[in-house]
Structure formats: C-alpha cells, structure tokens
C-alpha cells in the first residue's frame, strides 16, 4: 500500500493524451493502453510528481461532489492500481 | 532481377532480392505496382542469422527490428532503407508481415494510419468495420456483398483536403477478401463491431473512438513516439468521421441501421 504522502508521477515511457475530459494512456513497455474517465483523467493530470496523494484527493474533493474520506480512499486505490499497472511511479526523481 | 515498386496512398516501396523470392513477390504485388520513385527500399535475401534480433517487433529511434525463427529484418525510416533475411522463399509470408510494419511506419511519418479493419464501399463511400480478432470483420464484409470490398483486414487511412480517404492494401488476409486493384473511397463511418442478437448503432464520443481505434493501429503500443503520433491521428480522425458501437448479426441487417447515418 502506498503512503498518502508519496508524490506519484507518470512512468517515463508512458504516453498520454487528454481527449475531451478523458485521458488515454499508452504503456509501450507493456504493449497496453488505458482509458480514464473524467475523474480518472483529472487524477492523472494532478499526479505530476508535485502533489501528494492527500493533496490530489483534496483537489478531487473540492472539484467533485464527494466526501473527503471517500475521495482519499478512492484516489489512493486508483493511484495504487495505476502504479501496479506501470502507468504511474512513486519515489525520488 | 528488376526491382518491384509497389505502393498505397502515395508510398512507393521498392523490393529487391534474389531470384528465389522475387517472382513470388512480383506475382503478389503486381496489382499494386506504381510508377513512382521509391520512398523506401527493402532488400530481401536468404542469409539468415537468427541471433541478430530479439523475437518480435522492437523500435529504437528511427529503426524497427523484426525477429522470428524464419526471418530477421530491420527498417530505418531515416535512411529509407531496410533488409529482410528469410530462411527460404517458402517463408515469404514473413515478408508480408514485415512489410506491414514498414508501411505502418512510413504511413505514420506522413500522418497516415495503417489500420486493422475491413472496408466496404456503399454509395461510393467507405464504411469500416473493426474490432479485436474474432469480432466479425470478415463476416461483416462478406455479408455486405455485392458491395465492393476494400480489404477485410488491413486498410490505410489518409487525410486529404476533402476529408479522410480509406485505401485498400495488397496484404494477405485470412478471409481472402482483398481487391484486385488499388481502390479507395472517402470515409463515411467507423463501426466498432459487437456481436449481438439485435442490431443497433450507438454514436461514440471522440475519446471512446480514439480508445477503440488505437487498439487497431498495428504495433504503435511498442513505441512511445509512434504511440503519440497515432493518438494524435486517431483524434483527428475521430473528430471528422463518425464512429459507432455497432451491434450486429452475421447478416446484412446492420446496413439498415447504417442507412440512418448516411
């Protein structure tokens, strides 16, 4: 489980585009791609290595109609899933 | 033996090689021969060294490499030259596969897209049926008879002043539905196939369209640079050509639904 104080950022070889409000991510090393919906795309935007998981959840809480504890839980789980898939990485640059 | 120069949508690929393989390729490419200066040259020979490349397709800068037990090759898009070594002339379908990769790379460099899909011409415009393997591309193409078929497996999309154009390709197809001459038609619509018990078409957003299209652009997911180029092209395509989730039966009934969008 990742810490809420980690600052996730895109994997170096990930390629993505924002299309309308969604995001499409290609992971060349895995030969796969992911499509993120509007909220997922927003988390992806925010996960640029400058914000902690907590700060990302706070932004989602402020922008969408969702309670703070649920936002943190869902954002944490979503980021963990993207880290597991190799789309996001954590750790020092 | 004289070079074979063939092409699709303005590309001209020159093939040269030994007397064992060239007659086979000549017969296979004759209908797509072009009288243009080559934009790429590929030498095919029989000096196979299977230790050269890793298995499969790998991209590195401007070069793509291909390795298999029966073929080894590379194509450099900067120098517009490549080589392919085959174990024997009997393995010429490996050349077909490698040429798909070459044409896909050349196409992207020209802002064109090689695309896995079946193309059918109706009222002088091309409808594209696509989806994962087994989705029903060949079935949809066969069910569309007597409409002309561009190809049941691989097409090339090119943006032109009047809009996107779908071009036939000369490649092998498992369904055997490929044209006897290079034909093309303006793109009317893109249909992502879903086998169902009832026919229906649902218009997709550009993002959903891009996601579906990307799955059918060969080999781009192996290269960050090509993936970015392909995503941008798919988005351009998605903004100008309608795309549908098409639920269909294995007959021509889906055309009634598509007529509503013509």
Short mmCIF file of N, CA and C in Angstrom, two decimals, chain B residues 26-33 170 178-182:
data_model
loop_
_atom_site.label_atom_id
_atom_site.label_comp_id
_atom_site.label_asym_id
_atom_site.label_seq_id
_atom_site.Cartn_x
_atom_site.Cartn_y
_atom_site.Cartn_z
N UNK B 26 6.60 -10.64 -56.90
CA UNK B 26 6.15 -9.93 -58.08
C UNK B 26 4.69 -10.28 -58.40
N UNK B 27 4.42 -11.57 -58.33
CA UNK B 27 3.06 -12.02 -58.62
C UNK B 27 2.07 -11.44 -57.60
N UNK B 28 2.53 -11.39 -56.38
CA UNK B 28 1.68 -10.99 -55.27
C UNK B 28 1.43 -9.47 -55.26
N UNK B 29 2.45 -8.72 -55.73
CA UNK B 29 2.34 -7.26 -55.68
C UNK B 29 1.90 -6.64 -57.00
N UNK B 30 1.83 -7.41 -58.06
CA UNK B 30 1.68 -6.84 -59.39
C UNK B 30 0.52 -5.83 -59.47
N UNK B 31 -0.58 -6.15 -58.80
CA UNK B 31 -1.73 -5.27 -58.93
C UNK B 31 -1.55 -3.93 -58.22
N UNK B 32 -0.57 -3.85 -57.33
CA UNK B 32 -0.32 -2.60 -56.61
C UNK B 32 0.98 -1.93 -57.06
N UNK B 33 1.48 -2.35 -58.23
CA UNK B 33 2.70 -1.72 -58.75
C UNK B 33 2.43 -0.24 -59.04
N UNK B 170 -2.43 -4.34 -50.31
CA UNK B 170 -2.24 -5.62 -51.02
C UNK B 170 -1.93 -6.80 -50.10
N UNK B 178 -9.64 -9.37 -50.59
CA UNK B 178 -8.80 -8.21 -50.89
C UNK B 178 -8.96 -7.87 -52.35
N UNK B 179 -8.71 -6.62 -52.68
CA UNK B 179 -9.07 -6.16 -54.02
C UNK B 179 -8.08 -6.62 -55.08
N UNK B 180 -8.50 -6.56 -56.30
CA UNK B 180 -7.62 -6.90 -57.42
C UNK B 180 -6.93 -5.67 -57.97
N UNK B 181 -7.24 -4.54 -57.43
CA UNK B 181 -6.57 -3.30 -57.85
C UNK B 181 -6.61 -2.31 -56.68
N UNK B 182 -5.74 -1.31 -56.72
CA UNK B 182 -5.73 -0.34 -55.62
C UNK B 182 -6.94 0.59 -55.70
#
